[in-house]
Short mmCIF file of C-alpha atoms in Angstrom, two decimals:
data_model
loop_
_atom_site.label_atom_id
_atom_site.label_comp_id
_atom_site.label_asym_id
_atom_site.label_seq_id
_atom_site.Cartn_x
_atom_site.Cartn_y
_atom_site.Cartn_z
CA LEU A 25 113.75 76.06 100.71
CA ALA A 26 112.58 77.18 97.29
CA LYS A 27 112.34 74.39 94.76
CA THR A 28 113.00 76.68 91.79
CA THR A 29 114.68 80.00 91.18
CA GLN A 30 114.03 82.20 88.15
CA PRO A 31 114.78 85.79 87.18
CA ILE A 32 112.04 88.10 88.36
CA SER A 33 111.70 89.81 85.01
CA MET A 34 113.07 89.91 81.48
CA ASP A 35 112.65 92.34 78.63
CA SER A 36 112.75 91.56 74.93
CA TYR A 37 111.69 92.89 71.54
CA GLU A 38 109.43 91.39 68.98
CA GLY A 39 111.08 88.82 66.77
CA GLN A 40 113.87 87.98 69.20
CA GLU A 41 114.54 84.64 70.81
CA VAL A 42 114.05 84.61 74.56
CA ASN A 43 115.71 82.17 76.91
CA ILE A 44 114.52 81.92 80.51
CA THR A 45 116.66 79.84 82.82
CA CYS A 46 115.41 78.17 85.96
CA SER A 47 117.53 76.68 88.73
CA HIS A 48 116.34 73.60 90.59
CA ASN A 49 119.37 72.35 92.46
CA ASN A 50 117.41 69.91 94.62
CA ILE A 51 115.52 68.20 91.83
CA ALA A 52 114.69 64.59 92.67
CA THR A 53 115.18 61.57 90.45
CA ASN A 54 111.47 61.24 89.67
CA ASP A 55 110.83 64.94 89.15
CA TYR A 56 109.83 66.34 85.80
CA ILE A 57 110.28 69.96 84.77
CA THR A 58 107.21 71.80 83.58
CA TRP A 59 106.76 75.35 82.34
CA TYR A 60 103.52 77.29 82.48
CA GLN A 61 102.51 80.66 81.05
CA GLN A 62 100.05 82.94 82.79
CA PHE A 63 98.32 86.06 81.50
CA PRO A 64 96.70 88.49 83.95
CA SER A 65 93.43 87.21 85.41
CA GLN A 66 93.75 83.85 83.69
CA GLY A 67 94.75 80.40 84.82
CA PRO A 68 98.21 79.08 83.95
CA ARG A 69 98.60 77.45 80.58
CA PHE A 70 100.90 74.48 79.97
CA ILE A 71 103.82 75.24 77.67
CA ILE A 72 106.21 72.32 77.78
CA GLN A 73 107.47 69.52 79.97
CA GLY A 74 110.64 67.46 80.03
CA TYR A 75 112.83 65.13 82.03
CA LYS A 76 116.24 65.43 80.40
CA THR A 77 118.07 66.66 77.27
CA LYS A 78 115.89 68.62 74.88
CA VAL A 79 112.19 68.77 74.23
CA THR A 80 110.57 70.79 71.47
CA ASN A 81 106.96 71.47 70.61
CA GLU A 82 105.18 73.96 68.41
CA VAL A 83 105.62 76.87 70.80
CA ALA A 84 108.87 76.37 72.69
CA SER A 85 111.94 74.31 73.39
CA LEU A 86 113.18 73.10 76.73
CA PHE A 87 116.85 72.45 77.32
CA ILE A 88 117.88 70.36 80.31
CA PRO A 89 121.56 69.66 81.03
CA ALA A 90 122.75 66.27 82.15
CA ASP A 91 122.80 67.16 85.85
CA ARG A 92 119.19 68.44 85.60
CA LYS A 93 119.92 71.17 88.12
CA SER A 94 118.65 73.81 85.75
CA SER A 95 116.54 74.15 82.66
CA THR A 96 116.08 76.76 79.97
CA LEU A 97 112.85 77.63 78.26
CA SER A 98 113.45 78.98 74.78
CA LEU A 99 110.78 81.00 73.00
CA PRO A 100 111.64 81.60 69.34
CA ARG A 101 110.72 84.92 67.74
CA VAL A 102 108.54 86.32 70.50
CA SER A 103 105.62 88.59 69.79
CA LEU A 104 103.78 91.14 71.91
CA SER A 105 101.27 88.47 72.89
CA ASP A 106 104.03 86.51 74.63
CA THR A 107 104.13 89.14 77.36
CA ALA A 108 103.19 87.10 80.41
CA VAL A 109 104.52 85.48 83.55
CA TYR A 110 106.37 82.21 83.02
CA TYR A 111 106.61 79.65 85.79
CA CYS A 112 109.07 76.79 86.06
CA LEU A 113 107.95 73.92 88.27
CA VAL A 114 109.44 70.59 89.23
CA GLY A 115 107.51 67.64 90.51
CA ASP A 116 106.96 63.92 90.45
CA ILE A 117 104.26 62.97 87.97
CA SER A 118 104.40 59.24 88.51
CA ASP A 119 101.35 57.42 89.80
CA SER A 120 103.03 56.34 93.00
CA GLY A 121 104.79 59.54 93.87
CA TYR A 122 102.67 62.27 92.32
CA SER A 123 103.48 65.59 93.94
CA THR A 124 101.60 68.84 94.06
CA LEU A 125 102.84 71.73 91.96
CA THR A 126 104.49 74.48 93.95
CA PHE A 127 104.66 77.76 92.10
CA GLY A 128 107.64 80.01 92.57
CA LYS A 129 107.64 83.70 91.81
CA GLY A 130 107.87 83.24 88.07
CA THR A 131 109.48 85.43 85.43
CA MET A 132 107.61 88.41 84.07
CA LEU A 133 108.48 88.66 80.38
CA LEU A 134 107.78 91.97 78.72
CA VAL A 135 107.96 92.05 74.93
CA SER A 136 108.16 95.48 73.35
CA PRO A 137 107.63 96.55 69.73
CA GLY B 8 94.30 69.82 75.33
CA ALA B 9 91.93 68.95 78.14
CA VAL B 10 89.58 71.64 79.41
CA VAL B 11 88.84 72.70 82.96
CA SER B 12 86.06 75.17 83.63
CA GLN B 13 85.25 77.27 86.65
CA HIS B 14 82.00 78.88 87.63
CA PRO B 15 81.45 81.67 88.27
CA SER B 16 84.24 83.57 86.55
CA TRP B 17 83.74 86.43 88.94
CA VAL B 18 81.61 87.10 91.99
CA ILE B 19 80.99 90.03 94.29
CA CYS B 20 79.49 89.37 97.66
CA LYS B 21 78.83 91.05 100.98
CA SER B 22 80.99 90.38 103.99
CA GLY B 23 79.69 87.45 106.02
CA THR B 24 78.11 85.57 103.16
CA SER B 25 79.27 82.27 101.69
CA VAL B 26 80.38 81.77 98.12
CA LYS B 27 80.63 78.52 96.19
CA ILE B 28 83.04 78.07 93.28
CA GLU B 29 82.78 75.09 90.97
CA CYS B 30 85.62 73.42 89.11
CA ARG B 31 84.82 70.92 86.37
CA SER B 32 86.98 68.76 84.15
CA LEU B 33 85.04 68.73 80.91
CA ASP B 34 86.53 65.88 78.93
CA PHE B 35 88.56 63.79 81.34
CA GLN B 36 88.34 62.19 84.73
CA ALA B 37 90.10 63.82 87.62
CA THR B 38 90.28 61.97 90.90
CA THR B 39 92.49 64.76 92.15
CA MET B 40 91.89 68.48 91.83
CA PHE B 41 93.80 71.35 93.37
CA TRP B 42 92.72 74.76 94.61
CA TYR B 43 95.04 77.74 94.44
CA ARG B 44 94.70 81.34 95.49
CA GLN B 45 96.51 84.23 93.87
CA PHE B 46 96.73 87.75 95.20
CA PRO B 47 97.61 90.65 92.88
CA LYS B 48 101.14 90.54 91.54
CA GLN B 49 101.88 87.39 93.47
CA SER B 50 102.32 83.76 92.54
CA LEU B 51 99.77 81.01 92.92
CA MET B 52 99.55 79.53 96.39
CA LEU B 53 98.25 76.02 96.82
CA MET B 54 95.39 75.93 99.30
CA ALA B 55 94.29 72.33 99.22
CA THR B 56 94.21 69.07 97.34
CA SER B 57 90.75 67.75 96.60
CA ASN B 58 90.38 63.99 96.38
CA GLU B 59 87.30 62.37 94.90
CA GLY B 60 85.33 60.51 97.53
CA SER B 61 87.52 61.51 100.44
CA LYS B 62 88.46 64.51 102.54
CA ALA B 63 90.57 67.26 101.10
CA THR B 64 94.12 67.80 102.22
CA TYR B 65 94.79 71.38 103.27
CA GLU B 66 98.09 73.21 103.16
CA GLN B 67 99.50 74.64 106.33
CA GLY B 68 97.80 77.85 107.35
CA VAL B 69 94.63 77.26 105.33
CA GLU B 70 91.51 76.97 107.48
CA LYS B 71 89.56 73.90 106.47
CA ASP B 72 86.41 75.14 108.18
CA LYS B 73 86.51 78.35 106.23
CA PHE B 74 87.36 76.89 102.84
CA LEU B 75 85.10 73.88 102.43
CA ILE B 76 85.99 71.52 99.62
CA ASN B 77 83.76 68.83 98.18
CA HIS B 78 84.82 66.47 95.41
CA ALA B 79 81.73 64.37 94.90
CA SER B 80 82.38 63.12 91.39
CA LEU B 81 85.26 62.46 89.02
CA THR B 82 84.63 65.70 87.18
CA LEU B 83 83.54 68.19 89.84
CA SER B 84 85.09 69.82 92.85
CA THR B 85 83.62 72.75 94.73
CA LEU B 86 85.22 75.31 97.00
CA THR B 87 82.98 77.16 99.40
CA VAL B 88 84.33 80.25 101.08
CA THR B 89 82.28 80.52 104.24
CA SER B 90 81.62 83.81 105.99
CA ALA B 91 83.71 85.65 103.47
CA HIS B 92 85.53 88.81 104.48
CA PRO B 93 87.34 91.45 102.42
CA GLU B 94 90.69 89.77 103.06
CA ASP B 95 89.37 86.70 101.22
CA SER B 96 89.12 88.74 98.05
CA SER B 97 91.43 87.05 95.60
CA PHE B 98 91.73 85.10 92.37
CA TYR B 99 90.89 81.45 92.97
CA ILE B 100 92.20 78.93 90.46
CA CYS B 101 91.59 75.22 90.31
CA SER B 102 93.48 72.56 88.43
CA ALA B 103 92.63 68.99 87.64
CA ARG B 104 94.94 66.07 87.27
CA ASN B 105 94.07 63.82 84.35
CA THR B 106 93.85 60.35 85.84
CA GLY B 107 91.30 58.95 83.42
CA THR B 108 93.32 57.10 80.83
CA SER B 109 96.91 56.71 79.82
CA GLY B 110 98.15 58.87 77.01
CA SER B 111 100.10 62.00 76.29
CA SER B 112 98.26 64.05 78.90
CA TYR B 113 97.97 61.39 81.57
CA ASN B 114 98.81 62.80 84.99
CA GLU B 115 99.15 66.29 83.53
CA GLN B 116 97.52 69.12 85.45
CA PHE B 117 95.16 71.39 83.59
CA PHE B 118 94.18 74.72 85.04
CA GLY B 119 90.84 76.43 85.04
CA PRO B 120 90.40 80.06 84.00
CA GLY B 121 90.07 81.27 87.58
CA THR B 122 87.36 82.96 89.64
CA ARG B 123 87.71 86.53 90.81
CA LEU B 124 86.14 86.93 94.26
CA THR B 125 85.52 90.39 95.64
CA VAL B 126 84.12 90.69 99.14
CA LEU B 127 82.69 94.07 100.04
#
């Protein structure tokens, strides 16, 4: 049973806001939600992580509803360099219950001029 | 953020030879490191969890005798692909879990840049 479900691909234009939604219906109480970005032939790069409500950093925002069964990564004003695969992962990051990260298929975001 | 390096970044070898890939956490301690494999246009697949000072834990379907993992120090894990064959050609990525000190990145996983293995 897949832990997360994301759209396979999304298209956008430069300057637009992009929202990628991830479903994680079976998220456990101790699970956090983490998003990674991956460019071709590179390792994944951490974007943002959250547990509930909203988290914002210098590159993105993460919206998590109260039931935590989904999350939305928001990228403001994307540029061509944001073209990449985006992965949503859920897992326990506590000392006692730390779980391995299982990557789903990810979302291929293509930003056009 | 914390840095994880991999060496080599790419390697080409003949079928039947063994290849060693190193994964280092440069500025933090990592008692746990992870090895992933990624085929073209596919997602990362976890191969094994490398634990410092103990045996690695392999995912189902991954041959432990073919993919030897050694985690001899808090900053270094190695993956050796023994008797490599063309079907082992892939992108190998490691990640390290920051277990050194508490802080904003404590328990966060940092990924290396990957190693491209091509077996002829």
